PDB file of C-alpha atoms in Angstrom:
ATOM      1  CA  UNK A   4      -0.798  58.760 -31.872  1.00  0.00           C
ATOM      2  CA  UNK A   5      -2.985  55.653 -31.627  1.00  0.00           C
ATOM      3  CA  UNK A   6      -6.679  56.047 -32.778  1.00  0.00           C
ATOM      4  CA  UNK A   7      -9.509  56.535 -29.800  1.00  0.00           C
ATOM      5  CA  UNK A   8     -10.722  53.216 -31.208  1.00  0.00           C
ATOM      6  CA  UNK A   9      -7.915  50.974 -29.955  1.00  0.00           C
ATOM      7  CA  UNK A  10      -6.712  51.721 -26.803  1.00  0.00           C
ATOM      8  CA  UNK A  11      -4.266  50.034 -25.223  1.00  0.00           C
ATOM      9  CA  UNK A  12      -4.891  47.722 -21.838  1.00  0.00           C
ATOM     10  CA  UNK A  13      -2.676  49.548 -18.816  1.00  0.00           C
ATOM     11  CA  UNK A  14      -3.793  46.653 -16.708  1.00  0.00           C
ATOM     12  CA  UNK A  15      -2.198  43.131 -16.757  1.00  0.00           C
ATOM     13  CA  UNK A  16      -4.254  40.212 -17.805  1.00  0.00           C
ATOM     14  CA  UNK A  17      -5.562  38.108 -15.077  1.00  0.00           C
ATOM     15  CA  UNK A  18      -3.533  34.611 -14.556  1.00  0.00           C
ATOM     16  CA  UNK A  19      -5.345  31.839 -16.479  1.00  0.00           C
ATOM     17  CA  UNK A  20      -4.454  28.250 -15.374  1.00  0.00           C
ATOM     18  CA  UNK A  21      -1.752  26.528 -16.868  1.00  0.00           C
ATOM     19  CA  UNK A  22      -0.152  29.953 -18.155  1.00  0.00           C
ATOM     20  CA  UNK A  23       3.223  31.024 -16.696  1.00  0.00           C
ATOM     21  CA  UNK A  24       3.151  33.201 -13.312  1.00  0.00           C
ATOM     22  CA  UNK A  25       4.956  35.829 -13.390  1.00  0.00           C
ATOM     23  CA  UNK A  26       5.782  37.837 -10.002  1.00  0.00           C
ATOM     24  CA  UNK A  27       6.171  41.339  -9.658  1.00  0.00           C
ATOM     25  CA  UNK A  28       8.994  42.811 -12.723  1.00  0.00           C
ATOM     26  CA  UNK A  29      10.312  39.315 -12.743  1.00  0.00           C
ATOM     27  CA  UNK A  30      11.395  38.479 -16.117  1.00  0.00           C
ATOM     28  CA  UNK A  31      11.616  34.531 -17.201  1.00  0.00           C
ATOM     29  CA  UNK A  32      15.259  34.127 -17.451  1.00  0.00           C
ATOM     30  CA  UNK A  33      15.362  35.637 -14.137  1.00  0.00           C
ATOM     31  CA  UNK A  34      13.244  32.862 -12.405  1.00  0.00           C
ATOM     32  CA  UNK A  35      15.214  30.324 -13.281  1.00  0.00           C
ATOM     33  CA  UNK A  36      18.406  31.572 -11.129  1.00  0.00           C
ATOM     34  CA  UNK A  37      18.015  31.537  -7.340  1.00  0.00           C
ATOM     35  CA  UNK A  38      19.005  33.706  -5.500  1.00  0.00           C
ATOM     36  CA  UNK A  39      22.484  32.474  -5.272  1.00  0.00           C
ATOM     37  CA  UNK A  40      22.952  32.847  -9.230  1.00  0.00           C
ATOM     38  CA  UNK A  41      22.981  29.232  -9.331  1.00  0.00           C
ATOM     39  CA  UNK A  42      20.040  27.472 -11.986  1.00  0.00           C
ATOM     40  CA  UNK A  43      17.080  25.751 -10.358  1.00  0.00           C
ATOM     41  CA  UNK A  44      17.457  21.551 -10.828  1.00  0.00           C
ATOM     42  CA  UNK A  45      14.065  20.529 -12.500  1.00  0.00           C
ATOM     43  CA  UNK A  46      12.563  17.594 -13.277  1.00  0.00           C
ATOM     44  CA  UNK A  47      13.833  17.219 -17.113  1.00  0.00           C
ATOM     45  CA  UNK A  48      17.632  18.110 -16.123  1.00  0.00           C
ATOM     46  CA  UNK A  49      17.366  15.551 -13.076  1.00  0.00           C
ATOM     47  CA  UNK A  50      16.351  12.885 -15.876  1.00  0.00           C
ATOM     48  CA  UNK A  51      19.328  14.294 -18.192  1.00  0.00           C
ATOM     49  CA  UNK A  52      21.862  14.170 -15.913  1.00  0.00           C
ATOM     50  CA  UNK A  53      21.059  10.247 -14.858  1.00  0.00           C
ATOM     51  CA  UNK A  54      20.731   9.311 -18.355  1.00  0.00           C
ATOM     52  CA  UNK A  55      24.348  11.003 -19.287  1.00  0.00           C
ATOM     53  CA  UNK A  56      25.663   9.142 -15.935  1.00  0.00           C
ATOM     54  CA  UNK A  57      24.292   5.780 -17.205  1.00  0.00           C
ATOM     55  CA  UNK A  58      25.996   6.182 -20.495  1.00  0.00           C
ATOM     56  CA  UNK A  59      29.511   7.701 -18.969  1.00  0.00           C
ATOM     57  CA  UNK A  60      29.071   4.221 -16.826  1.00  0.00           C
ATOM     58  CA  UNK A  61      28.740   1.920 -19.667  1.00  0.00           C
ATOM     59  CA  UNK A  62      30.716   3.684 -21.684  1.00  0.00           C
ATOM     60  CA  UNK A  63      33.521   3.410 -19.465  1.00  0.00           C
ATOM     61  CA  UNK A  64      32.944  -0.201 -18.946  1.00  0.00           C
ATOM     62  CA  UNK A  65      33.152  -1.006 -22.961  1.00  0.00           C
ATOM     63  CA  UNK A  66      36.197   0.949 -23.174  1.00  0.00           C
ATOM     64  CA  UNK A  67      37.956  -0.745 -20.114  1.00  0.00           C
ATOM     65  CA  UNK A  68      36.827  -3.783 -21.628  1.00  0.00           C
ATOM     66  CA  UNK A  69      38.316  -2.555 -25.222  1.00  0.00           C
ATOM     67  CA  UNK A  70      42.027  -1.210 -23.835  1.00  0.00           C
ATOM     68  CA  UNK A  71      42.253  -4.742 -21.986  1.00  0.00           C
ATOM     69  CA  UNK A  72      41.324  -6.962 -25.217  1.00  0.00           C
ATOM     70  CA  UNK A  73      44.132  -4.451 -26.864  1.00  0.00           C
ATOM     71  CA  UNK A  74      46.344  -4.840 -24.239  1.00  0.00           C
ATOM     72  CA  UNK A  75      46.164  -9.047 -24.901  1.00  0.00           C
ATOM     73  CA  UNK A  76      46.326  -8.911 -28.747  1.00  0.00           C
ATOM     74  CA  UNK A  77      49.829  -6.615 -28.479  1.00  0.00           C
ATOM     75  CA  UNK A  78      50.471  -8.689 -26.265  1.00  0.00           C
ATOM     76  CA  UNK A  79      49.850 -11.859 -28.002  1.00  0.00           C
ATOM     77  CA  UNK A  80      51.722 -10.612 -31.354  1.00  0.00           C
ATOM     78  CA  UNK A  81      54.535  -9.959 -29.221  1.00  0.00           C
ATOM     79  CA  UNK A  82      54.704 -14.008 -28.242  1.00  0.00           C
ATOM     80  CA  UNK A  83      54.171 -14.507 -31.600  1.00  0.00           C
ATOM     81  CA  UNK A  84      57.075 -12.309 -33.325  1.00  0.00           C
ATOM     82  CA  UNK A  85      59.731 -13.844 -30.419  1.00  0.00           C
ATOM     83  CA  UNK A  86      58.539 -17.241 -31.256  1.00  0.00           C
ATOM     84  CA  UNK A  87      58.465 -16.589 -35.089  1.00  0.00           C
ATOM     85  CA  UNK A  88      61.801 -15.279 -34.393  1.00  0.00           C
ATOM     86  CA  UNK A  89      63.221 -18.047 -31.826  1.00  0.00           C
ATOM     87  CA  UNK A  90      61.942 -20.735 -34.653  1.00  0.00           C
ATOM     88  CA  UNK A  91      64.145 -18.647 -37.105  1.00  0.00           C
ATOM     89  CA  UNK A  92      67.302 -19.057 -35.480  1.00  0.00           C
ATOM     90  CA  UNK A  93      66.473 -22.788 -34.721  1.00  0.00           C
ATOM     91  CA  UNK A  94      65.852 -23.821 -38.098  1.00  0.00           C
ATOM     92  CA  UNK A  95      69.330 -21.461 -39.580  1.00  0.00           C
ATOM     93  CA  UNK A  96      71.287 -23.545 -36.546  1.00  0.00           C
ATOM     94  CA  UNK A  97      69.700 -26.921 -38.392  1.00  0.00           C
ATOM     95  CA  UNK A  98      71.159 -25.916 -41.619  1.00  0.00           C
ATOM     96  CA  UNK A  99      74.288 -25.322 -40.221  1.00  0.00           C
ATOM     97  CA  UNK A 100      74.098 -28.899 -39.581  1.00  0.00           C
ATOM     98  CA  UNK A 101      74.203 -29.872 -42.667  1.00  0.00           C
ATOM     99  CA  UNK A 102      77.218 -28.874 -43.143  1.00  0.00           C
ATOM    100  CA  UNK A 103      80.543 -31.183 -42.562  1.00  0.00           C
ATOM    101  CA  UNK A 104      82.903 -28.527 -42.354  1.00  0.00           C
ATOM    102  CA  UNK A 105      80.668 -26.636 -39.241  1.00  0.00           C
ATOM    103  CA  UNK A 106      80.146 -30.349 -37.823  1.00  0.00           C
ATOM    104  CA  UNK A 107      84.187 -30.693 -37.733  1.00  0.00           C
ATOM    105  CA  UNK A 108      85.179 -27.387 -36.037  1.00  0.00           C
ATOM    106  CA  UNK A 109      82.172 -27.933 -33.172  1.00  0.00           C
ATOM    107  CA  UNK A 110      83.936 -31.562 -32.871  1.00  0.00           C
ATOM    108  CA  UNK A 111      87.391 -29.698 -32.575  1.00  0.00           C
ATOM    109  CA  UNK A 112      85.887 -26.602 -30.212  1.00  0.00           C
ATOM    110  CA  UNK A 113      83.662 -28.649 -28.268  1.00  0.00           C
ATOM    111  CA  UNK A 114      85.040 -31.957 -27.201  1.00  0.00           C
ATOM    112  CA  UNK A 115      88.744 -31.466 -27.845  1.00  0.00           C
ATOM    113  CA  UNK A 116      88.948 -33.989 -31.245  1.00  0.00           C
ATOM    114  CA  UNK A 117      91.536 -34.352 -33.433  1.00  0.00           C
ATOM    115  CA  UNK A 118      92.052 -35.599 -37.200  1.00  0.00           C
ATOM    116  CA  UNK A 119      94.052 -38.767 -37.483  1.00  0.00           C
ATOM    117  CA  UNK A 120      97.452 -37.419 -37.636  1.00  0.00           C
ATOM    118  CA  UNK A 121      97.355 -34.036 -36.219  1.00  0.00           C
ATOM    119  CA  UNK A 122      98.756 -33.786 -32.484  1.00  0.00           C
ATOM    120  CA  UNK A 123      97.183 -32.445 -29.143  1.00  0.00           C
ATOM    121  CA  UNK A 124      99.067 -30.130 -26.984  1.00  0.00           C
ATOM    122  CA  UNK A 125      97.703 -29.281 -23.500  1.00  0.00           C
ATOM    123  CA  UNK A 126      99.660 -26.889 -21.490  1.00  0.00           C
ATOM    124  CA  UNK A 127     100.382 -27.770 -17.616  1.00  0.00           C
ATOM    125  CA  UNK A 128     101.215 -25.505 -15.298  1.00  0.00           C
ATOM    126  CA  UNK A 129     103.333 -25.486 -12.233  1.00  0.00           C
ATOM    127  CA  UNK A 130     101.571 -27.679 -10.453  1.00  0.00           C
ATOM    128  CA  UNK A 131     101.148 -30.147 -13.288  1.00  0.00           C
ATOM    129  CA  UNK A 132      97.207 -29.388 -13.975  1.00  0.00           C
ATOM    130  CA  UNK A 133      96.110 -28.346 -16.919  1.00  0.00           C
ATOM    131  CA  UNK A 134      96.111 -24.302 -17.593  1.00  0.00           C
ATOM    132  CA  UNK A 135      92.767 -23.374 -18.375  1.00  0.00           C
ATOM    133  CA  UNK A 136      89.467 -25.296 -19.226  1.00  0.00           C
ATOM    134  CA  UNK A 137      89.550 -27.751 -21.595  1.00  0.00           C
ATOM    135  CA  UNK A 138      87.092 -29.394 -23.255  1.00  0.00           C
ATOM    136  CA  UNK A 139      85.001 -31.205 -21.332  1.00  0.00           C
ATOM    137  CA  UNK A 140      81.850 -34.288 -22.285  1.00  0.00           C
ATOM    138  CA  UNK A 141      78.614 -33.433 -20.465  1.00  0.00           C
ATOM    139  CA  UNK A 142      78.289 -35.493 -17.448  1.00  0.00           C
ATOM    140  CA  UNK A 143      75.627 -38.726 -18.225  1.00  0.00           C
ATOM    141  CA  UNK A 144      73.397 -38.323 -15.483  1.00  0.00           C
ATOM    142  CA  UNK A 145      73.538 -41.560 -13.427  1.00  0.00           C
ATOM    143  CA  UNK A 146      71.050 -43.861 -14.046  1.00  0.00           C
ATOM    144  CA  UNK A 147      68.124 -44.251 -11.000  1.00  0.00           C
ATOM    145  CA  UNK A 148      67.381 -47.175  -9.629  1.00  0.00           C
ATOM    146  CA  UNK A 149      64.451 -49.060 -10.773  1.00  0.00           C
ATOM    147  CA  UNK A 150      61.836 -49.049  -8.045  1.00  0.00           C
ATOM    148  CA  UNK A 151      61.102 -52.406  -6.646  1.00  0.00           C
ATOM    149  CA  UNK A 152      57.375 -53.769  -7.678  1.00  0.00           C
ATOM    150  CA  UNK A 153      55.069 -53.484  -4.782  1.00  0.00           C
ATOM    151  CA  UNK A 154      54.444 -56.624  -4.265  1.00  0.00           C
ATOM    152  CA  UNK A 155      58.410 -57.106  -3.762  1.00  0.00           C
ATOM    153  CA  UNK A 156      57.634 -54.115  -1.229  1.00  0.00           C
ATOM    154  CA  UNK A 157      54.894 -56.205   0.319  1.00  0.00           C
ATOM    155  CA  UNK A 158      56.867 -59.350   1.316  1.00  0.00           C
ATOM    156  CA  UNK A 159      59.905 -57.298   2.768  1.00  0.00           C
ATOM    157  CA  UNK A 160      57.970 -55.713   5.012  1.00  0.00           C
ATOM    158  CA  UNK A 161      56.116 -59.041   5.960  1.00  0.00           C
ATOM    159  CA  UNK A 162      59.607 -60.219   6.437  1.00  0.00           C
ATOM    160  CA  UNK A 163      60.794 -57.662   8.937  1.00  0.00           C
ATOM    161  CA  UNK A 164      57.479 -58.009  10.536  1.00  0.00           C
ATOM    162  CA  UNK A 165      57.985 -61.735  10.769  1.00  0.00           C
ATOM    163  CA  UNK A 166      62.211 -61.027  12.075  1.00  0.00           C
ATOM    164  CA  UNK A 167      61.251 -58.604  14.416  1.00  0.00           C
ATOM    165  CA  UNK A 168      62.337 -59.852  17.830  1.00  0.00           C
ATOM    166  CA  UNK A 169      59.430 -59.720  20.159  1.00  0.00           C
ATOM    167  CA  UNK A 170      59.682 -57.897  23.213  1.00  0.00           C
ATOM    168  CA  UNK A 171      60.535 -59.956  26.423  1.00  0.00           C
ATOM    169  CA  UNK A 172      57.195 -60.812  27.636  1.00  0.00           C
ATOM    170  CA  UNK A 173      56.196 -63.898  30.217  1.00  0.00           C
ATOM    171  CA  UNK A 174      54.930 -66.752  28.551  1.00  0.00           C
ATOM    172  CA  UNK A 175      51.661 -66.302  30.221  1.00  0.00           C
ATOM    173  CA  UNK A 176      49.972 -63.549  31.499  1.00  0.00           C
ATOM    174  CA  UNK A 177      50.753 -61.886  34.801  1.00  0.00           C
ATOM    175  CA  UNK A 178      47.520 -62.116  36.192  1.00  0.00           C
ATOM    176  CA  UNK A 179      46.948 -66.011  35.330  1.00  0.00           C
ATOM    177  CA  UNK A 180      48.775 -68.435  37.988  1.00  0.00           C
ATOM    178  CA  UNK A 181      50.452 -71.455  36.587  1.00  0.00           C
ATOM    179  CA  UNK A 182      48.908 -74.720  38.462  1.00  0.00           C
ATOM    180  CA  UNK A 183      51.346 -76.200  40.472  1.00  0.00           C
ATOM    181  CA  UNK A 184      53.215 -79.988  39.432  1.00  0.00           C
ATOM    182  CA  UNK A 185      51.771 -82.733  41.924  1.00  0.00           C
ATOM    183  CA  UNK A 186      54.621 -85.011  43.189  1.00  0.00           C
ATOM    184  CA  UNK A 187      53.785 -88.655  41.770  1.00  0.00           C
ATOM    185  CA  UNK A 188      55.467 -90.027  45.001  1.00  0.00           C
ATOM    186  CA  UNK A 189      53.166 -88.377  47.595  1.00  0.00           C
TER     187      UNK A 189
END
């Protein structure tokens, strides 16, 4: 049992300013949630939520920025690897050059050539062309034209000019009369 001596305040406190109000039975946790059980938006999760959005935004922007730079680089060794690869295979055809022997059966496959000596066939058929596709030389593209100089432009055109029959046209205009010859024997 307590002592006499202490006794125990059955009243509440009266509210001193700047200390939490509390309503009727109301416990803290319980203030917080509306009455739709959903939490109350204050001041300090307003400024929480903006700064999380402002980092989600530039966060997003660096990594759209990082998955396009990695994009480019694969991208780039890619290009590199065929070309690495396509200089490969150019410089194992030059070296295959080098050889006589190679140089002789491209002679033989390509253009149709022949060692002193040895003998052509090519098969005709009925209609006396020749069966198949033979070896054939690339076509030398014809040779253009050298353009004229201008100046060689120039004086044709003054020539035509010059050549061009004028249009038949009076001698004088219409609208001047020609003065009439006197007689001398009047």
């Amino acid at each position: 049992m307590p002592s006499p001596s202490r006794r125990t305040p059955t009243s509440r406190p009266a509210n001193r300013p700047g200390a939490p109000r509390r309503g009727r039975g109301v416990t803290p946790a319980a203030e917080a949630v509306t009455t739709y059980g959903r939490p109350r938006l204050t001041r300090r999760m307003a400024v929480l939520l903006l700064v999380l959005l402002v980092l989600a935004i530039s966060y997003a922007s660096s990594l759209k920025a990082f998955l396009q730079q990695r994009d480019a680089l694969a991208t780039a060794r890619a290009q590199i690897a065929e070309s690495t690869q396509a200089l490969e295979d150019l410089e194992k055809q030059k070296a295959r050059y080098d050889d006589p022997e190679y140089i002789e059966q491209q002679a033989r496959s390509r253009f149709g050539w022949l060692m002193p000596g040895e003998v052509g066939f090519t098969v005709l058929g009925e209609d006396g062309e020749p069966v198949g596709k033979g070896p054939e030389l690339p076509d030398a593209s014809p040779a253009k034209a050298p353009r004229p100089e201008w100046y060689a432009t120039l004086w044709t055109s003054v020539e035509t000019a010059g050549a061009a029959s004028a249009p038949d046209t009076p001698a004088t205009p219409p609208d001047v009369v020609a003065p009439k010859k006197q007689d001398e024997g009047q």
